[in-house]
């Protein structure tokens, strides 16, 4: 009897997990090649709708030390919460299954990044993509922020 219950519960688990749709949305965070302190830079992001598309989605960015979003510069989404320009939140339009959404925004690499550079901090961008089917976290590769020659 015990083996029969285990078999039935195992079979139900396999049946449930094997029939769930795959909803693997993906994001690519592409930092610009050459960042310099005290300058404005363009950042580009690509989000793929995955097998089920993307609905009711928001993207929260975590920008590194000394880098802040420039309000009003988003293209491909809309500002949802920008009280903290180092962690802006954007509402994303619906993305059909298999399609791709491109986002572009401007960011200020302020002179406040200098102490972070001197401290040897790694610069990378994090993102949290929340949508109707769940959420995923992503991170860019580390990148350099250059200082001017004095």
CSV table of N, CA and C in Angstrom, one decimal, residues 15-80:
chain,number,residue,atom,x,y,z
A,15,UNK,N,3.7,14.4,-13.7
A,15,UNK,CA,2.7,14.8,-14.6
A,15,UNK,C,2.6,16.4,-14.5
A,16,UNK,N,2.5,16.9,-13.3
A,16,UNK,CA,2.4,18.3,-13.1
A,16,UNK,C,3.6,19.1,-13.7
A,17,UNK,N,4.8,18.7,-13.3
A,17,UNK,CA,6.0,19.4,-13.8
A,17,UNK,C,6.2,19.2,-15.2
A,18,UNK,N,5.9,18.1,-15.8
A,18,UNK,CA,6.1,17.9,-17.3
A,18,UNK,C,5.1,18.7,-18.1
A,19,UNK,N,4.0,19.1,-17.6
A,19,UNK,CA,3.0,19.8,-18.4
A,19,UNK,C,3.0,21.3,-18.2
A,20,UNK,N,3.8,21.8,-17.2
A,20,UNK,CA,3.9,23.3,-17.1
A,20,UNK,C,4.6,23.9,-18.3
A,21,UNK,N,4.1,25.0,-18.8
A,21,UNK,CA,4.7,25.7,-19.9
A,21,UNK,C,6.0,26.3,-19.5
A,22,UNK,N,7.0,26.3,-20.4
A,22,UNK,CA,8.3,26.9,-20.1
A,22,UNK,C,8.1,28.4,-20.3
A,23,UNK,N,8.6,29.2,-19.4
A,23,UNK,CA,8.4,30.7,-19.5
A,23,UNK,C,9.8,31.4,-19.3
A,24,UNK,N,10.8,30.9,-20.0
A,24,UNK,CA,12.1,31.4,-19.8
A,24,UNK,C,12.3,32.7,-20.5
A,25,UNK,N,12.1,33.8,-19.9
A,25,UNK,CA,12.4,35.1,-20.5
A,25,UNK,C,13.9,35.4,-20.2
A,26,UNK,N,14.5,36.1,-21.1
A,26,UNK,CA,15.9,36.4,-21.0
A,26,UNK,C,16.2,37.8,-21.2
A,27,UNK,N,17.2,38.3,-20.5
A,27,UNK,CA,17.6,39.7,-20.6
A,27,UNK,C,19.1,39.7,-20.9
A,28,UNK,N,19.5,40.6,-21.8
A,28,UNK,CA,20.9,40.9,-22.0
A,28,UNK,C,21.2,42.3,-21.6
A,29,UNK,N,22.1,42.5,-20.6
A,29,UNK,CA,22.5,43.8,-20.2
A,29,UNK,C,23.8,44.1,-20.8
A,30,UNK,N,23.8,45.1,-21.7
A,30,UNK,CA,25.0,45.4,-22.4
A,30,UNK,C,25.6,46.7,-22.0
A,31,UNK,N,26.6,46.8,-21.2
A,31,UNK,CA,27.2,48.1,-20.8
A,31,UNK,C,28.0,48.6,-22.0
A,32,UNK,N,28.0,49.9,-22.1
A,32,UNK,CA,28.8,50.5,-23.2
A,32,UNK,C,30.3,50.1,-23.1
A,33,UNK,N,31.0,50.1,-24.2
A,33,UNK,CA,32.4,49.7,-24.2
A,33,UNK,C,33.3,50.6,-23.3
A,34,UNK,N,33.2,51.9,-23.5
A,34,UNK,CA,34.2,52.8,-22.8
A,34,UNK,C,33.4,53.8,-22.0
A,35,UNK,N,33.3,53.5,-20.7
A,35,UNK,CA,32.7,54.5,-19.8
A,35,UNK,C,33.7,55.4,-19.2
A,36,UNK,N,33.4,56.6,-19.1
A,36,UNK,CA,34.3,57.6,-18.5
A,36,UNK,C,33.6,58.4,-17.4
A,37,UNK,N,34.3,58.7,-16.3
A,37,UNK,CA,33.7,59.5,-15.3
A,37,UNK,C,33.3,60.9,-15.8
A,38,UNK,N,32.3,61.4,-15.1
A,38,UNK,CA,31.8,62.8,-15.4
A,38,UNK,C,31.3,62.9,-16.8
A,39,UNK,N,30.7,61.9,-17.4
A,39,UNK,CA,30.1,61.9,-18.7
A,39,UNK,C,28.7,61.2,-18.7
A,40,UNK,N,27.9,61.5,-19.7
A,40,UNK,CA,26.7,60.8,-19.9
A,40,UNK,C,26.9,59.6,-20.9
A,41,UNK,N,26.3,58.5,-20.6
A,41,UNK,CA,26.5,57.3,-21.4
A,41,UNK,C,25.1,56.7,-21.9
A,42,UNK,N,25.1,55.9,-22.9
A,42,UNK,CA,23.9,55.2,-23.4
A,42,UNK,C,24.1,53.8,-23.0
A,43,UNK,N,23.0,53.2,-22.4
A,43,UNK,CA,22.9,51.8,-22.0
A,43,UNK,C,21.8,51.2,-22.8
A,44,UNK,N,22.1,49.9,-23.3
A,44,UNK,CA,21.1,49.2,-24.1
A,44,UNK,C,20.8,47.8,-23.4
A,45,UNK,N,19.5,47.5,-23.4
A,45,UNK,CA,19.1,46.2,-22.9
A,45,UNK,C,18.2,45.5,-23.9
A,46,UNK,N,18.3,44.2,-23.9
A,46,UNK,CA,17.5,43.4,-24.8
A,46,UNK,C,16.7,42.4,-23.9
A,47,UNK,N,15.4,42.3,-24.1
A,47,UNK,CA,14.6,41.3,-23.3
A,47,UNK,C,13.8,40.5,-24.3
A,48,UNK,N,13.9,39.2,-24.1
A,48,UNK,CA,13.2,38.2,-25.0
A,48,UNK,C,12.0,37.7,-24.3
A,49,UNK,N,10.9,37.6,-25.0
A,49,UNK,CA,9.6,37.2,-24.5
A,49,UNK,C,9.5,35.8,-24.0
A,50,UNK,N,10.4,34.9,-24.5
A,50,UNK,CA,10.4,33.5,-24.1
A,50,UNK,C,9.2,32.8,-24.8
A,51,UNK,N,9.0,31.6,-24.3
A,51,UNK,CA,8.0,30.7,-24.9
A,51,UNK,C,6.5,31.2,-24.7
A,52,UNK,N,6.3,31.9,-23.6
A,52,UNK,CA,4.9,32.4,-23.3
A,52,UNK,C,4.7,33.9,-23.5
A,53,UNK,N,5.7,34.6,-23.9
A,53,UNK,CA,5.6,36.0,-24.0
A,53,UNK,C,5.8,36.7,-22.7
A,54,UNK,N,5.7,38.0,-22.7
A,54,UNK,CA,5.9,38.8,-21.5
A,54,UNK,C,4.8,39.7,-21.3
A,55,UNK,N,4.1,39.6,-20.2
A,55,UNK,CA,2.9,40.4,-19.9
A,55,UNK,C,3.1,41.0,-18.5
A,56,UNK,N,2.5,42.2,-18.3
A,56,UNK,CA,2.5,42.9,-16.9
A,56,UNK,C,3.9,42.9,-16.3
A,57,UNK,N,4.9,43.4,-17.1
A,57,UNK,CA,6.3,43.3,-16.6
A,57,UNK,C,6.9,44.6,-16.2
A,58,UNK,N,7.8,44.5,-15.2
A,58,UNK,CA,8.6,45.7,-14.8
A,58,UNK,C,10.0,45.2,-14.8
A,59,UNK,N,10.9,46.2,-15.0
A,59,UNK,CA,12.3,45.9,-14.9
A,59,UNK,C,12.9,46.9,-13.9
A,60,UNK,N,13.6,46.4,-12.9
A,60,UNK,CA,14.3,47.2,-11.9
A,60,UNK,C,15.8,47.1,-12.1
A,61,UNK,N,16.4,48.2,-12.4
A,61,UNK,CA,17.9,48.2,-12.5
A,61,UNK,C,18.6,48.5,-11.2
A,62,UNK,N,19.7,47.9,-11.0
A,62,UNK,CA,20.6,48.3,-10.0
A,62,UNK,C,21.9,48.8,-10.6
A,63,UNK,N,22.0,50.1,-10.6
A,63,UNK,CA,23.2,50.7,-11.2
A,63,UNK,C,24.3,50.8,-10.2
A,64,UNK,N,25.6,50.7,-10.6
A,64,UNK,CA,26.7,50.7,-9.7
A,64,UNK,C,27.0,52.1,-9.2
A,65,UNK,N,27.9,52.1,-8.3
A,65,UNK,CA,28.4,53.3,-7.6
A,65,UNK,C,28.7,54.5,-8.6
A,66,UNK,N,28.1,55.6,-8.3
A,66,UNK,CA,28.4,56.8,-9.1
A,66,UNK,C,27.6,56.9,-10.5
A,67,UNK,N,26.8,55.9,-10.8
A,67,UNK,CA,26.1,55.9,-12.0
A,67,UNK,C,24.6,56.0,-11.7
A,68,UNK,N,23.9,56.9,-12.4
A,68,UNK,CA,22.5,57.1,-12.1
A,68,UNK,C,21.7,57.3,-13.5
A,69,UNK,N,20.5,56.8,-13.4
A,69,UNK,CA,19.6,57.0,-14.6
A,69,UNK,C,19.3,58.4,-14.8
A,70,UNK,N,19.3,58.9,-16.1
A,70,UNK,CA,18.9,60.2,-16.5
A,70,UNK,C,17.4,60.2,-16.7
A,71,UNK,N,16.6,60.8,-15.8
A,71,UNK,CA,15.2,60.8,-15.9
A,71,UNK,C,14.7,61.3,-17.3
A,72,UNK,N,13.7,60.6,-17.8
A,72,UNK,CA,13.1,60.9,-19.1
A,72,UNK,C,13.8,60.4,-20.3
A,73,UNK,N,14.8,59.6,-20.1
A,73,UNK,CA,15.6,59.1,-21.3
A,73,UNK,C,15.3,57.7,-21.8
A,74,UNK,N,14.3,57.0,-21.1
A,74,UNK,CA,14.0,55.7,-21.5
A,74,UNK,C,13.3,55.6,-22.9
A,75,UNK,N,13.7,54.6,-23.7
A,75,UNK,CA,13.1,54.3,-24.9
A,75,UNK,C,12.8,52.8,-25.0
A,76,UNK,N,11.5,52.5,-25.2
A,76,UNK,CA,11.2,51.0,-25.3
A,76,UNK,C,10.4,50.6,-24.0
A,77,UNK,N,10.3,51.5,-23.0
A,77,UNK,CA,9.5,51.3,-21.8
A,77,UNK,C,9.1,52.6,-21.2
A,78,UNK,N,8.5,52.6,-20.1
A,78,UNK,CA,8.1,53.8,-19.4
A,78,UNK,C,8.5,53.8,-18.0
A,79,UNK,N,8.8,55.0,-17.5
A,79,UNK,CA,9.2,55.1,-16.1
A,79,UNK,C,8.0,54.8,-15.2
A,80,UNK,N,8.3,53.9,-14.2
A,80,UNK,CA,7.3,53.6,-13.2
A,80,UNK,C,7.7,54.1,-11.8
